[in-house]
Amino acid sequence: MTTLGDREKLYTSAAHDPFDGRHHGSIHIPVYQTSLFSFEKYDEFLQANQDLQHRHVYSRGNNPTVRYLEDKLAELEGAEMSKCFASGMAAISAAILSVVRAGDHVVCVDQAYGPTKQFLRDYVSRFGVTTTFLDGRSTEEIAAALRPNTKLLYLESPTTMLFQLQDLEACARLARSRGIVTVIDGTWATPVFQQPIRLGIDLVVHSITKYISGQSDSLGGVVSGSKELVGRIADMEYMLLGGVMTPFTAAQVERGLRTLPLRLERHEGSGLAVAEHLSRQPYVLRINHPGLPSHPQHELAKRQMTGSSGLFSFESGESVETMRAWADRLRYFRIGVSWGGFESLVTAGPAPNGYAVPGARSLVRLHVGLESADDLVRDLDRAWAEAAAEAEAGR
Ligand SMILES: *Cc1c(COP(=O)(O)O)cnc(C)c1O
């Protein structure tokens, strides 16, 4: 049975903290801007050193401001424990390295975040770890790719260029029966719309940089899961690779986290409205948005997610040059990487080999921000009319 998280409850989790007398009832957690913690007596110091993850000794292990954010994210995720990192990639690389040893094999979806794939293909491979990349939409295909030495199944659902899904419950069941650890990058859905731990996935990673922060001013990442698996990461990759989140960043992210459910509902509504409008435009061949009934995996999306965020793509029969000229004319959609902030963004590139619909020449990705959806739709239409008129005049 699928257990979807209760969206309403997340509002309370995000907004509420119990009264804490240690901080004089302060509404925010103070920023413990300190690298180390000192002791009055040597015995206490020695004792604290026995438990670097729970006592306060050094901020590369445990800082109260960062820990506050970690506990909050674990609660939202339905996980026993979370650790926050300096970036999404720091979290992802730590999660992968915590699982694999020389001689192991990894199965990874081929539409996963580019640097994640590069890390597996060009970096971890140096230590004798091999990776098979595959589509991931068919659990049978994943099952067929598993080998006796497969130790990690790395998922990203939905993916963030083509918005393909994996069946998380089926993948978790399959992996568990073979003693394989599952890791998912859940950045697109956030814990508000998808809670993979409840579906049996072992470790969930997010780029906090995107929706969880939501302010486009901080980099961060998080790994969540069981005390056993995340505790091991805390002792090893967190401490030894040292890509930790600073207390200041944790405090900034805390501000963003308060409004995460609220912001996502807005991104969802506007994202669907803009996507529906685009689906009727002649320059759009196919929309890739899991929240639309036209998405081939819409039923699965409804089964394992409670909503959709504001990032999606479309394939166009127009050339990359035409779509970039259109992007140049957009006023509210700014040209740039990343997403998840309050601002709308656009990128345009070639249609991906092997996945695009026949006739597609370009792939455009839009992030629908918190502006008026009506303004955004008018912006898209006006820019298209101008770009088309210019192309006509140039003919
Ligand atoms: C941005 C992103 C990452 C990497 O996060 P950083 O914070 O930039 O290191 C990982 N996965 C996905 C899906 C992303 O969009």
CSV table of C-alpha atoms and ligand atoms in Angstrom, one decimal:
chain,number,residue,atom,x,y,z
A,1,MET,CA,0.0,0.0,0.0
A,2,THR,CA,1.3,3.4,-0.9
A,3,THR,CA,1.5,5.8,2.0
A,4,LEU,CA,1.5,9.3,0.7
A,5,GLY,CA,2.4,12.0,3.3
A,6,ASP,CA,-0.3,14.3,4.6
A,7,ARG,CA,0.3,17.7,2.9
A,8,GLU,CA,-1.6,19.7,5.5
A,9,LYS,CA,0.6,18.4,8.3
A,10,LEU,CA,3.6,19.7,6.5
A,11,TYR,CA,2.4,23.2,7.0
A,12,THR,CA,2.6,22.7,10.8
A,13,SER,CA,6.0,20.9,10.6
A,14,ALA,CA,7.4,23.8,8.5
A,15,ALA,CA,6.0,26.6,10.6
A,16,HIS,CA,6.0,25.4,14.1
A,17,ASP,CA,8.7,24.9,16.7
A,18,PRO,CA,7.9,24.1,20.4
A,19,PHE,CA,8.9,26.8,22.9
A,20,ASP,CA,12.7,26.4,23.7
A,21,GLY,CA,13.8,28.0,26.9
A,22,ARG,CA,17.5,27.5,26.0
A,23,HIS,CA,17.1,30.3,23.5
A,24,HIS,CA,14.9,32.6,25.6
A,25,GLY,CA,11.8,31.6,23.6
A,26,SER,CA,13.4,33.0,20.4
A,27,ILE,CA,11.3,32.3,17.4
A,28,HIS,CA,14.4,31.6,15.2
A,29,ILE,CA,17.3,29.3,16.1
A,30,PRO,CA,20.3,31.5,16.8
A,31,VAL,CA,23.2,31.3,14.4
A,32,TYR,CA,25.9,29.6,16.3
A,33,GLN,CA,28.7,31.2,14.3
A,34,THR,CA,31.5,29.2,15.9
A,35,SER,CA,34.0,26.6,14.6
A,36,LEU,CA,34.5,25.0,18.0
A,37,PHE,CA,32.8,24.5,21.4
A,38,SER,CA,34.9,24.8,24.6
A,39,PHE,CA,34.6,23.0,28.0
A,40,GLU,CA,35.2,24.1,31.5
A,41,LYS,CA,36.6,20.7,32.6
A,42,TYR,CA,38.8,18.3,30.8
A,43,ASP,CA,36.7,15.3,31.8
A,44,GLU,CA,33.7,16.8,30.0
A,45,PHE,CA,35.8,17.5,26.9
A,46,LEU,CA,37.0,13.9,26.8
A,47,GLN,CA,33.4,12.6,27.3
A,48,ALA,CA,32.1,14.8,24.5
A,49,ASN,CA,34.8,13.6,22.2
A,50,GLN,CA,33.3,10.1,22.5
A,51,ASP,CA,30.2,11.3,20.7
A,52,LEU,CA,31.1,13.9,18.1
A,53,GLN,CA,27.7,13.6,16.3
A,54,HIS,CA,25.5,14.5,19.3
A,55,ARG,CA,27.7,16.6,21.6
A,56,HIS,CA,29.1,20.0,20.5
A,57,VAL,CA,32.8,19.8,19.9
A,58,TYR,CA,33.5,21.0,16.4
A,59,SER,CA,31.3,22.4,13.7
A,60,ARG,CA,32.5,20.0,11.1
A,61,GLY,CA,30.6,17.4,13.1
A,62,ASN,CA,27.7,19.0,14.9
A,63,ASN,CA,26.6,22.6,15.0
A,64,PRO,CA,23.3,23.5,16.7
A,65,THR,CA,22.1,25.8,13.9
A,66,VAL,CA,22.8,23.2,11.2
A,67,ARG,CA,21.4,20.4,13.4
A,68,TYR,CA,18.2,22.3,13.8
A,69,LEU,CA,17.8,22.4,10.0
A,70,GLU,CA,18.7,18.7,9.8
A,71,ASP,CA,16.0,17.7,12.3
A,72,LYS,CA,13.4,19.8,10.6
A,73,LEU,CA,14.2,18.3,7.2
A,74,ALA,CA,14.1,14.7,8.7
A,75,GLU,CA,10.7,15.5,10.1
A,76,LEU,CA,9.4,16.7,6.7
A,77,GLU,CA,10.9,13.7,4.9
A,78,GLY,CA,9.6,11.1,7.4
A,79,ALA,CA,13.2,10.0,8.0
A,80,GLU,CA,15.0,9.1,11.2
A,81,MET,CA,18.0,11.4,10.4
A,82,SER,CA,19.3,14.0,7.9
A,83,LYS,CA,22.7,15.5,7.3
A,84,CYS,CA,23.1,18.9,5.6
A,85,PHE,CA,25.9,19.6,3.1
A,86,ALA,CA,27.5,22.5,1.4
A,87,SER,CA,25.7,21.7,-1.9
A,88,GLY,CA,23.5,19.2,-3.5
A,89,MET,CA,26.6,17.6,-5.1
A,90,ALA,CA,28.3,17.3,-1.8
A,91,ALA,CA,25.3,15.4,-0.5
A,92,ILE,CA,25.0,13.2,-3.6
A,93,SER,CA,28.7,12.3,-3.7
A,94,ALA,CA,28.7,11.5,0.0
A,95,ALA,CA,25.6,9.3,-0.3
A,96,ILE,CA,27.2,7.4,-3.3
A,97,LEU,CA,30.6,7.0,-1.6
A,98,SER,CA,28.9,5.7,1.5
A,99,VAL,CA,27.5,2.7,-0.4
A,100,VAL,CA,30.2,1.6,-2.9
A,101,ARG,CA,33.5,-0.2,-2.6
A,102,ALA,CA,36.1,-1.2,-5.2
A,103,GLY,CA,34.6,-3.9,-7.4
A,104,ASP,CA,31.0,-2.9,-6.9
A,105,HIS,CA,28.4,-2.1,-9.6
A,106,VAL,CA,25.9,0.7,-9.7
A,107,VAL,CA,22.7,1.1,-11.7
A,108,CYS,CA,21.7,4.7,-12.4
A,109,VAL,CA,19.0,6.4,-14.5
A,110,ASP,CA,20.5,7.9,-17.6
A,111,GLN,CA,18.5,11.2,-17.2
A,112,ALA,CA,19.9,11.8,-13.8
A,113,TYR,CA,21.5,15.2,-13.0
A,114,GLY,CA,24.5,15.7,-15.3
A,115,PRO,CA,27.2,16.1,-12.6
A,116,THR,CA,25.9,13.1,-10.7
A,117,LYS,CA,26.3,10.9,-13.9
A,118,GLN,CA,29.8,12.4,-14.4
A,119,PHE,CA,30.7,11.6,-10.8
A,120,LEU,CA,29.8,7.9,-11.4
A,121,ARG,CA,31.2,7.7,-14.9
A,122,ASP,CA,34.5,9.7,-14.5
A,123,TYR,CA,35.3,9.8,-10.8
A,124,VAL,CA,34.0,6.8,-8.9
A,125,SER,CA,35.1,4.6,-11.8
A,126,ARG,CA,38.7,5.5,-10.8
A,127,PHE,CA,38.2,3.3,-7.8
A,128,GLY,CA,37.0,0.2,-9.6
A,129,VAL,CA,33.3,0.9,-9.4
A,130,THR,CA,31.3,0.4,-12.7
A,131,THR,CA,27.9,1.9,-13.5
A,132,THR,CA,25.2,0.9,-15.9
A,133,PHE,CA,23.0,3.8,-17.0
A,134,LEU,CA,19.5,3.0,-18.2
A,135,ASP,CA,16.1,4.5,-18.9
A,136,GLY,CA,14.6,3.6,-15.6
A,137,ARG,CA,10.9,3.9,-16.5
A,138,SER,CA,10.7,0.1,-16.7
A,139,THR,CA,11.4,-1.7,-13.4
A,140,GLU,CA,11.9,-4.9,-15.5
A,141,GLU,CA,14.7,-3.2,-17.4
A,142,ILE,CA,16.3,-2.3,-14.0
A,143,ALA,CA,15.9,-5.9,-12.7
A,144,ALA,CA,17.6,-7.2,-15.8
A,145,ALA,CA,20.6,-4.8,-15.3
A,146,LEU,CA,21.3,-6.0,-11.7
A,147,ARG,CA,24.4,-8.1,-11.2
A,148,PRO,CA,25.6,-10.1,-8.2
A,149,ASN,CA,28.0,-7.2,-7.4
A,150,THR,CA,25.3,-4.4,-7.8
A,151,LYS,CA,25.3,-2.5,-4.5
A,152,LEU,CA,23.5,0.8,-5.4
A,153,LEU,CA,20.4,1.7,-7.4
A,154,TYR,CA,20.5,5.4,-8.0
A,155,LEU,CA,17.2,7.0,-8.9
A,156,GLU,CA,16.0,10.5,-9.8
A,157,SER,CA,12.3,10.9,-10.0
A,158,PRO,CA,11.1,12.9,-11.7
A,159,THR,CA,14.2,13.7,-13.8
A,160,THR,CA,14.7,17.4,-14.4
A,161,MET,CA,15.0,17.8,-18.2
A,162,LEU,CA,12.5,15.2,-19.5
A,163,PHE,CA,10.5,14.6,-16.2
A,164,GLN,CA,10.6,10.8,-16.4
A,165,LEU,CA,9.6,8.8,-13.4
A,166,GLN,CA,10.7,5.5,-11.8
A,167,ASP,CA,8.2,3.4,-9.9
A,168,LEU,CA,9.7,4.0,-6.4
A,169,GLU,CA,7.8,1.2,-4.5
A,170,ALA,CA,8.7,-1.4,-7.1
A,171,CYS,CA,12.3,-0.3,-7.3
A,172,ALA,CA,12.6,-0.3,-3.5
A,173,ARG,CA,11.1,-3.8,-3.3
A,174,LEU,CA,13.3,-5.1,-6.0
A,175,ALA,CA,16.5,-3.6,-4.5
A,176,ARG,CA,15.7,-4.7,-1.0
A,177,SER,CA,15.2,-8.3,-2.1
A,178,ARG,CA,18.8,-8.2,-3.5
A,179,GLY,CA,20.4,-6.3,-0.6
A,180,ILE,CA,20.9,-3.3,-2.8
A,181,VAL,CA,20.8,0.3,-1.4
A,182,THR,CA,18.4,2.7,-3.1
A,183,VAL,CA,19.2,6.4,-3.3
A,184,ILE,CA,16.9,8.9,-4.9
A,185,ASP,CA,17.4,12.5,-5.9
A,186,GLY,CA,14.0,14.0,-5.0
A,187,THR,CA,14.9,17.7,-5.7
A,188,TRP,CA,12.0,18.4,-8.1
A,189,ALA,CA,9.2,17.2,-5.8
A,190,THR,CA,10.7,18.2,-2.4
A,191,PRO,CA,9.4,16.4,0.7
A,192,VAL,CA,6.1,18.4,0.2
A,193,PHE,CA,5.1,16.4,-2.8
A,194,GLN,CA,7.1,13.1,-2.4
A,195,GLN,CA,8.4,11.2,0.6
A,196,PRO,CA,10.4,8.3,-0.8
A,197,ILE,CA,11.3,6.9,2.6
A,198,ARG,CA,7.6,6.1,3.1
A,199,LEU,CA,7.8,4.1,-0.2
A,200,GLY,CA,10.7,2.0,0.9
A,201,ILE,CA,13.7,4.0,-0.6
A,202,ASP,CA,16.8,4.0,1.7
A,203,LEU,CA,18.4,7.4,1.2
A,204,VAL,CA,16.9,10.6,-0.2
A,205,VAL,CA,19.1,13.5,-1.4
A,206,HIS,CA,18.0,17.0,-2.3
A,207,SER,CA,19.7,20.0,-3.7
A,208,ILE,CA,18.6,22.5,-1.0
A,209,THR,CA,19.7,25.2,-3.4
A,210,LYS,CA,16.4,24.8,-5.3
A,211,TYR,CA,13.0,24.8,-3.7
A,212,ILE,CA,13.9,24.1,-0.1
A,213,SER,CA,15.8,27.3,0.1
A,214,GLY,CA,13.6,28.9,-2.5
A,215,GLN,CA,15.4,32.3,-2.4
A,216,SER,CA,18.1,31.7,-5.0
A,217,ASP,CA,20.7,33.0,-2.5
A,218,SER,CA,22.2,29.8,-0.9
A,219,LEU,CA,23.8,26.5,-1.9
A,220,GLY,CA,23.0,23.4,0.1
A,221,GLY,CA,22.3,19.7,0.1
A,222,VAL,CA,20.8,17.1,2.3
A,223,VAL,CA,20.8,13.3,2.8
A,224,SER,CA,18.0,11.7,4.7
A,225,GLY,CA,17.3,8.1,5.8
A,226,SER,CA,17.8,5.6,8.6
A,227,LYS,CA,20.0,6.4,11.6
A,228,GLU,CA,22.2,3.5,10.5
A,229,LEU,CA,22.8,4.7,7.0
A,230,VAL,CA,22.9,8.4,7.6
A,231,GLY,CA,24.8,7.9,10.8
A,232,ARG,CA,27.5,6.2,8.9
A,233,ILE,CA,27.7,9.1,6.4
A,234,ALA,CA,27.9,11.5,9.4
A,235,ASP,CA,30.9,9.6,10.8
A,236,MET,CA,32.7,9.1,7.5
A,237,GLU,CA,31.9,11.2,4.4
A,238,TYR,CA,30.6,14.2,6.4
A,239,MET,CA,33.5,14.3,8.7
A,240,LEU,CA,36.2,13.2,6.3
A,241,LEU,CA,35.3,14.9,3.0
A,242,GLY,CA,34.1,17.9,5.0
A,243,GLY,CA,31.7,19.4,2.6
A,244,VAL,CA,29.5,20.7,5.4
A,245,MET,CA,26.8,23.4,5.5
A,246,THR,CA,27.8,26.6,7.4
A,247,PRO,CA,25.6,27.8,10.3
A,248,PHE,CA,24.9,31.0,8.4
A,249,THR,CA,23.6,29.1,5.4
A,250,ALA,CA,21.5,26.8,7.7
A,251,ALA,CA,19.8,29.9,9.2
A,252,GLN,CA,19.1,31.3,5.7
A,253,VAL,CA,17.6,28.0,4.6
A,254,GLU,CA,15.5,27.9,7.7
A,255,ARG,CA,13.8,31.1,6.6
A,256,GLY,CA,13.0,29.6,3.2
A,257,LEU,CA,11.8,26.3,4.7
A,258,ARG,CA,9.0,28.0,6.7
A,259,THR,CA,7.2,28.8,3.4
A,260,LEU,CA,8.1,25.7,1.5
A,261,PRO,CA,4.6,24.2,1.3
A,262,LEU,CA,3.0,27.5,0.6
A,263,ARG,CA,5.4,28.3,-2.2
A,264,LEU,CA,5.1,24.9,-3.8
A,265,GLU,CA,1.4,25.1,-4.0
A,266,ARG,CA,1.8,28.4,-5.9
A,267,HIS,CA,4.5,27.0,-8.2
A,268,GLU,CA,2.2,24.0,-8.8
A,269,GLY,CA,-0.9,26.0,-9.8
A,270,SER,CA,1.0,28.5,-12.0
A,271,GLY,CA,3.2,25.7,-13.5
A,272,LEU,CA,0.1,23.8,-14.6
A,273,ALA,CA,-1.6,26.9,-15.9
A,274,VAL,CA,1.4,27.9,-18.0
A,275,ALA,CA,2.0,24.3,-19.2
A,276,GLU,CA,-1.7,24.0,-20.3
A,277,HIS,CA,-1.4,27.2,-22.2
A,278,LEU,CA,1.7,26.1,-23.9
A,279,SER,CA,0.2,22.8,-24.8
A,280,ARG,CA,-2.1,24.7,-27.2
A,281,GLN,CA,0.6,26.6,-29.0
A,282,PRO,CA,1.7,25.6,-32.5
A,283,TYR,CA,5.4,25.7,-31.7
A,284,VAL,CA,5.0,23.1,-28.9
A,285,LEU,CA,5.1,19.4,-30.0
A,286,ARG,CA,5.1,17.8,-26.5
A,287,ILE,CA,5.0,19.0,-22.9
A,288,ASN,CA,7.0,17.1,-20.4
A,289,HIS,CA,5.1,17.7,-17.1
A,290,PRO,CA,4.1,14.9,-14.8
A,291,GLY,CA,1.2,16.8,-13.4
A,292,LEU,CA,-0.6,16.9,-16.8
A,293,PRO,CA,-2.9,14.0,-17.7
A,294,SER,CA,-1.1,13.9,-21.1
A,295,HIS,CA,2.1,12.7,-19.4
A,296,PRO,CA,2.6,9.0,-20.1
A,297,GLN,CA,3.4,8.3,-16.4
A,298,HIS,CA,0.7,10.6,-15.0
A,299,GLU,CA,-1.0,7.7,-13.1
A,300,LEU,CA,2.3,6.7,-11.5
A,301,ALA,CA,2.9,10.4,-10.7
A,302,LYS,CA,-0.4,10.5,-8.8
A,303,ARG,CA,0.3,7.3,-7.0
A,304,GLN,CA,3.7,8.3,-5.6
A,305,MET,CA,3.5,12.1,-5.5
A,306,THR,CA,0.9,14.4,-4.0
A,307,GLY,CA,1.5,17.3,-6.4
A,308,SER,CA,3.8,18.9,-9.0
A,309,SER,CA,6.3,21.7,-8.8
A,310,GLY,CA,7.0,24.5,-11.3
A,311,LEU,CA,9.7,23.1,-13.5
A,312,PHE,CA,8.9,21.4,-16.8
A,313,SER,CA,10.0,21.3,-20.4
A,314,PHE,CA,8.6,21.2,-23.9
A,315,GLU,CA,9.9,19.9,-27.2
A,316,SER,CA,9.5,22.1,-30.2
A,317,GLY,CA,9.8,21.6,-33.9
A,318,GLU,CA,11.5,25.0,-34.1
A,319,SER,CA,15.2,25.3,-34.2
A,320,VAL,CA,17.3,25.9,-31.1
A,321,GLU,CA,18.2,29.4,-32.6
A,322,THR,CA,14.5,30.3,-32.9
A,323,MET,CA,13.8,29.3,-29.4
A,324,ARG,CA,16.8,31.2,-28.1
A,325,ALA,CA,15.7,34.3,-30.0
A,326,TRP,CA,12.3,33.8,-28.3
A,327,ALA,CA,14.0,33.5,-24.9
A,328,ASP,CA,15.9,36.7,-25.6
A,329,ARG,CA,12.5,38.5,-25.9
A,330,LEU,CA,11.0,37.1,-22.7
A,331,ARG,CA,10.8,39.7,-19.9
A,332,TYR,CA,9.7,37.7,-16.9
A,333,PHE,CA,11.5,34.5,-17.7
A,334,ARG,CA,15.2,35.2,-17.2
A,335,ILE,CA,17.9,33.1,-18.9
A,336,GLY,CA,19.8,31.0,-16.4
A,337,VAL,CA,20.6,27.6,-14.8
A,338,SER,CA,19.2,26.3,-11.6
A,339,TRP,CA,15.6,26.8,-10.5
A,340,GLY,CA,13.4,26.6,-7.4
A,341,GLY,CA,13.5,30.3,-6.5
A,342,PHE,CA,10.8,32.9,-6.7
A,343,GLU,CA,11.9,33.9,-10.2
A,344,SER,CA,10.9,32.4,-13.5
A,345,LEU,CA,13.7,31.1,-15.7
A,346,VAL,CA,14.2,29.7,-19.2
A,347,THR,CA,16.8,27.6,-21.0
A,348,ALA,CA,16.7,26.2,-24.5
A,349,GLY,CA,18.9,23.5,-26.1
A,350,PRO,CA,18.8,20.7,-28.7
A,351,ALA,CA,16.2,18.0,-28.4
A,352,PRO,CA,17.7,15.0,-26.6
A,353,ASN,CA,18.7,12.0,-28.8
A,354,GLY,CA,16.5,8.9,-28.4
A,355,TYR,CA,13.8,10.5,-26.2
A,356,ALA,CA,12.3,13.4,-28.2
A,357,VAL,CA,9.1,13.1,-30.2
A,358,PRO,CA,9.6,12.8,-34.0
A,359,GLY,CA,10.2,16.2,-35.5
A,360,ALA,CA,11.5,17.8,-32.3
A,361,ARG,CA,14.5,20.0,-32.8
A,362,SER,CA,14.7,21.8,-29.5
A,363,LEU,CA,14.0,21.3,-25.8
A,364,VAL,CA,13.0,24.3,-23.7
A,365,ARG,CA,12.9,24.1,-20.0
A,366,LEU,CA,10.9,26.6,-18.0
A,367,HIS,CA,10.8,27.3,-14.3
A,368,VAL,CA,7.5,29.0,-13.4
A,369,GLY,CA,8.1,31.3,-10.4
A,370,LEU,CA,5.9,33.2,-8.1
A,371,GLU,CA,4.9,36.0,-10.5
A,372,SER,CA,1.3,36.2,-11.8
A,373,ALA,CA,0.6,33.3,-14.1
A,374,ASP,CA,-1.4,35.6,-16.4
A,375,ASP,CA,1.7,37.9,-16.7
A,376,LEU,CA,3.8,34.9,-17.5
A,377,VAL,CA,1.5,33.6,-20.2
A,378,ARG,CA,1.2,37.0,-21.8
A,379,ASP,CA,5.0,37.3,-21.7
A,380,LEU,CA,5.4,33.9,-23.6
A,381,ASP,CA,2.8,34.9,-26.2
A,382,ARG,CA,4.2,38.4,-26.8
A,383,ALA,CA,7.7,37.2,-27.1
A,384,TRP,CA,6.6,34.5,-29.6
A,385,ALA,CA,4.7,37.0,-31.7
A,386,GLU,CA,7.7,39.3,-31.8
A,387,ALA,CA,10.2,36.4,-32.6
A,388,ALA,CA,7.9,35.1,-35.3
A,389,ALA,CA,7.5,38.6,-36.9
A,390,GLU,CA,11.2,39.1,-36.9
A,391,ALA,CA,11.8,35.7,-38.5
A,392,GLU,CA,9.1,36.6,-41.1
A,393,ALA,CA,10.8,39.9,-41.9
A,394,GLY,CA,14.2,38.2,-42.2
A,395,ARG,CA,12.9,35.7,-44.8
B,1,LIG,C1,20.9,21.5,-8.8
B,1,LIG,C2,20.7,20.0,-8.7
B,1,LIG,C3,21.6,19.2,-8.1
B,1,LIG,C4,22.9,19.7,-7.5
B,1,LIG,O1,22.7,20.6,-6.5
B,1,LIG,P1,23.8,21.7,-6.2
B,1,LIG,O2,23.3,22.4,-4.9
B,1,LIG,O3,23.9,22.6,-7.4
B,1,LIG,O4,25.1,21.0,-5.9
B,1,LIG,C5,21.3,17.8,-8.0
B,1,LIG,N1,20.2,17.3,-8.5
B,1,LIG,C6,19.3,18.1,-9.1
B,1,LIG,C7,18.1,17.4,-9.7
B,1,LIG,C8,19.5,19.4,-9.3
B,1,LIG,O5,18.6,20.2,-10.0
